[in-house]
Coordinates of C-alpha atoms in Angstrom, one line a residue:
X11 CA 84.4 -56.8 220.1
X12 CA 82.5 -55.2 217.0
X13 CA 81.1 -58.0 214.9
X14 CA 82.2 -56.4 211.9
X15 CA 86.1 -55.5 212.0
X16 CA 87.5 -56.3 209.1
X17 CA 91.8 -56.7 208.5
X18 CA 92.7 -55.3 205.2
X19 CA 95.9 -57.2 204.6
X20 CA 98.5 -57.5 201.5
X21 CA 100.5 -55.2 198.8
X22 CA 100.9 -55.3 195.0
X23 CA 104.6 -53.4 195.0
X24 CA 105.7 -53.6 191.0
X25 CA 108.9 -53.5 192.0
X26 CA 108.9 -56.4 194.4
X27 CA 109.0 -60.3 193.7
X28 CA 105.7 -62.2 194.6
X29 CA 105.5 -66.1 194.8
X30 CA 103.3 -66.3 192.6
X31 CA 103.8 -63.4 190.7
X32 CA 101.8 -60.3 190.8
X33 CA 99.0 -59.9 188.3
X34 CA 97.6 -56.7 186.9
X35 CA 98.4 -54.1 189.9
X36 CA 96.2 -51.5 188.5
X37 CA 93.0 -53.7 188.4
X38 CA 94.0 -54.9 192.1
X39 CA 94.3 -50.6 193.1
X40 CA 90.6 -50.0 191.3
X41 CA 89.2 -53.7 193.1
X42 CA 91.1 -52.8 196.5
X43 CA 89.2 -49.4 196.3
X44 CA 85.7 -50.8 195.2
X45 CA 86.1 -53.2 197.8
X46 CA 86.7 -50.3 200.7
X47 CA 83.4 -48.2 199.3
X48 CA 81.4 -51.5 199.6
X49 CA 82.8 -52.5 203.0
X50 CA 81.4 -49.2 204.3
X51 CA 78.4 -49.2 202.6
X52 CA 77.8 -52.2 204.9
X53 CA 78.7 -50.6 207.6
X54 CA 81.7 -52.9 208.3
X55 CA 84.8 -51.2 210.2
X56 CA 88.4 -52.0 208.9
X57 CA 91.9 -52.1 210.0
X58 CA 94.7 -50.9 208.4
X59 CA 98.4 -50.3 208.9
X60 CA 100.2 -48.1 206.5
X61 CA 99.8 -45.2 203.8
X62 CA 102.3 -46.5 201.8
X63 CA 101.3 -46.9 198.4
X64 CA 103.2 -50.3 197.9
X65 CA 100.3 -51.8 199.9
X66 CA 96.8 -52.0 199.5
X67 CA 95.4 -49.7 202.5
X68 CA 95.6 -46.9 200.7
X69 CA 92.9 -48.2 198.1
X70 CA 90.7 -49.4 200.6
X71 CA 91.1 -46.2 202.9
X72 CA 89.9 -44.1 199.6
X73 CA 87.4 -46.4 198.6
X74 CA 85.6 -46.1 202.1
X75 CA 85.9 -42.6 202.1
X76 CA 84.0 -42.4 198.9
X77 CA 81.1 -43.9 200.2
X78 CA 78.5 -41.8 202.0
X79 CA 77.5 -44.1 204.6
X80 CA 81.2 -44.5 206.3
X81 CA 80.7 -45.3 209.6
X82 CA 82.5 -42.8 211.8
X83 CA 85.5 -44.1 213.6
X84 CA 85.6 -47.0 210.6
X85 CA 89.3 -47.1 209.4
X86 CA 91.4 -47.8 212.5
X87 CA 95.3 -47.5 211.9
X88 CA 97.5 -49.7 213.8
X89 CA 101.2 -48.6 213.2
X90 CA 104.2 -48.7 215.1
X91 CA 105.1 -45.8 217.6
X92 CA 106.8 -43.3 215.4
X93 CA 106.8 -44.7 212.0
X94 CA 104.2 -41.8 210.5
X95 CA 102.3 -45.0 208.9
X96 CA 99.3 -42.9 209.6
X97 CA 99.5 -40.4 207.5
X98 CA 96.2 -41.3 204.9
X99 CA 95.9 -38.2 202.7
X100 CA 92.0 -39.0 203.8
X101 CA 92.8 -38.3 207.2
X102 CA 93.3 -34.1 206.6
X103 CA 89.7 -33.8 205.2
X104 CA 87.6 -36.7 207.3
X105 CA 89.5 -36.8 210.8
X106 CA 85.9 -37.9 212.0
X107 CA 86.7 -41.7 210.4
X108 CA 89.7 -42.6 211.4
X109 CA 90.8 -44.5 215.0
X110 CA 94.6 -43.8 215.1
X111 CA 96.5 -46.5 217.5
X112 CA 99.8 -46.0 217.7
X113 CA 101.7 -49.2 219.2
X114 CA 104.1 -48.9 221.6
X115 CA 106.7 -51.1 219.8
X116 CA 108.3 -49.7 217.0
X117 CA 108.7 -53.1 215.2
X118 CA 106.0 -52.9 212.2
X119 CA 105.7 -57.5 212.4
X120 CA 105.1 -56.7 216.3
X121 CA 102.2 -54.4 215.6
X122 CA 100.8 -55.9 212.9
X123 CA 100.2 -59.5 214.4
X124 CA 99.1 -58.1 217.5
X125 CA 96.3 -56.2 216.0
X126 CA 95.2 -59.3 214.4
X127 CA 93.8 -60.5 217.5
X128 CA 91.0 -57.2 217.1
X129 CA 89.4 -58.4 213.5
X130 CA 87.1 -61.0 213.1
X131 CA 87.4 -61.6 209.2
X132 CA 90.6 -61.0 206.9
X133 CA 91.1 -59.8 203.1
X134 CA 94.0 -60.7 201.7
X135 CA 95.1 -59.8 198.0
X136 CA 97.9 -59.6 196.7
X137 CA 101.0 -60.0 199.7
X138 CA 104.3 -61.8 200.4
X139 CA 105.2 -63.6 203.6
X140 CA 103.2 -61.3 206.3
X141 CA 99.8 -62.2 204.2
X142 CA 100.8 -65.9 203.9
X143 CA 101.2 -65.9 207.8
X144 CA 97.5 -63.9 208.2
X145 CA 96.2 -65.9 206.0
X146 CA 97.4 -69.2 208.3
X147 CA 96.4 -67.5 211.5
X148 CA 92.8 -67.3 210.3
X149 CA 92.3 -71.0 208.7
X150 CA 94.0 -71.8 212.5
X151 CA 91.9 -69.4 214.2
X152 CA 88.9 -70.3 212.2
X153 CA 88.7 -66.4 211.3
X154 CA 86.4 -65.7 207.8
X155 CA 89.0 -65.0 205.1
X156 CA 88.4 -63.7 201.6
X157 CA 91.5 -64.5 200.0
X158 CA 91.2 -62.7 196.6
X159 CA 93.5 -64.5 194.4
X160 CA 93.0 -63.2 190.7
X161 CA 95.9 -60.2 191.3
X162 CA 98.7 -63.3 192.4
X163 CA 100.7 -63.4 195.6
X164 CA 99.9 -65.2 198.4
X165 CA 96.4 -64.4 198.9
X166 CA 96.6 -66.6 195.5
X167 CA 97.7 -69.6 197.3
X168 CA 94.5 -70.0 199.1
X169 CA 92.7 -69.9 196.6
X170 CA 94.3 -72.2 194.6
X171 CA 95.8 -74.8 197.1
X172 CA 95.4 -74.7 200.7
X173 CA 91.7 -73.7 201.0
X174 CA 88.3 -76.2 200.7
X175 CA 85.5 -74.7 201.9
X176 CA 87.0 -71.2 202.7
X177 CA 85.6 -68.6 201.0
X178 CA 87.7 -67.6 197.9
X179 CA 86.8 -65.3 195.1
X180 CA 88.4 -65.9 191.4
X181 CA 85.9 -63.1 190.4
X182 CA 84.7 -60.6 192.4
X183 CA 81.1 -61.3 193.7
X184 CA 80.4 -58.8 196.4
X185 CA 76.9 -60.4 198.0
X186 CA 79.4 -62.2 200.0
X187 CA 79.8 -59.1 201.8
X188 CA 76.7 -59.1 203.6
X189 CA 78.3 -62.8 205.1
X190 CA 81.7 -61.1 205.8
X191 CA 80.4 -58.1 207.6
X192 CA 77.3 -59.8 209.8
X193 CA 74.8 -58.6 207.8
X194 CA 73.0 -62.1 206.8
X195 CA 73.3 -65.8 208.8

């Protein structure tokens, strides 16, 4: 497996309940995005499952085609067979990044914990209960997790309860990067 396959996991919906609630959506957007340009800048690949703009792909997805020093094949898209989940505006412009894998069940939950088993750190920010679950899976697993917990949801609860010793940003500090993608011991 590539050492640096990173799983972009979580949404920040406006319309939808969070536990705890969701804080500033537009600031999590502009950090998602920042976040995606600085991931490829290291040269870390990441996975992603849905253009939907109720979750936080999309941000990343733009954010890593900003940067110059994408790494070709970088933003694989896991999505159920059928569901069009792949359809990054990106994509039209910079086929050349994008790994499309289309899974043959048609159940998004099926899809998306399956391809779990392909990255070797998380992000979570933001999310409901699919995030919560990812975000057990990796302290089980022992999988590196940024849990970015400023924008609320339930990449919030590890940061504030469950994790000691995982990393966990309140602020943004991106030399952890160079950790999270393999580029320092």
């Amino acid at each position: 497996m590539d050492s640096k396959i990173i799983a972009i996991i979580g949404s920040i919906d406006a319309n939808r309940k969070y536990d705890p609630e969701l804080r500033d959506p537009q600031g999590a957007r502009k950090a998602a995005e920042q976040l995606g340009q600085e991931l490829a800048n290291k040269g870390c690949k990441i996975i992603v499952y849905s253009c939907d703009p109720n979750y936080i792909e999309g941000d990343f997805v733009r954010g890593y085609v900003k940067s110059k020093k994408a790494v070709e094949k970088g933003i694989i898209v896991y999505y159920p067979n059928g569901s069009g989940a792949d359809r990054f505006p990106e994509r039209s412009n910079y086929r050349d990044l994008f790994d499309i894998r289309p899974d043959t069940s048609d159940d998004w939950t099926i899809t998306f914990y399956r391809s779990l088993k392909q990255a070797n750190s998380f992000i979570l920010l933001g999310g409901g209960y699919s995030t919560f679950i990812a975000g057990l899976l990796a302290i089980t697993d022992r999988i590196p997790m940024l849990a970015i917990s400023q924008f609320g949801g339930s990449a919030n609860k590890y940061g504030k309860r469950l994790l000691r010793g995982w990393i966990y940003l309140r602020k943004m500090k991106f030399r952890l990067w160079g950790r999270m993608c393999g580029m320092r011991k």
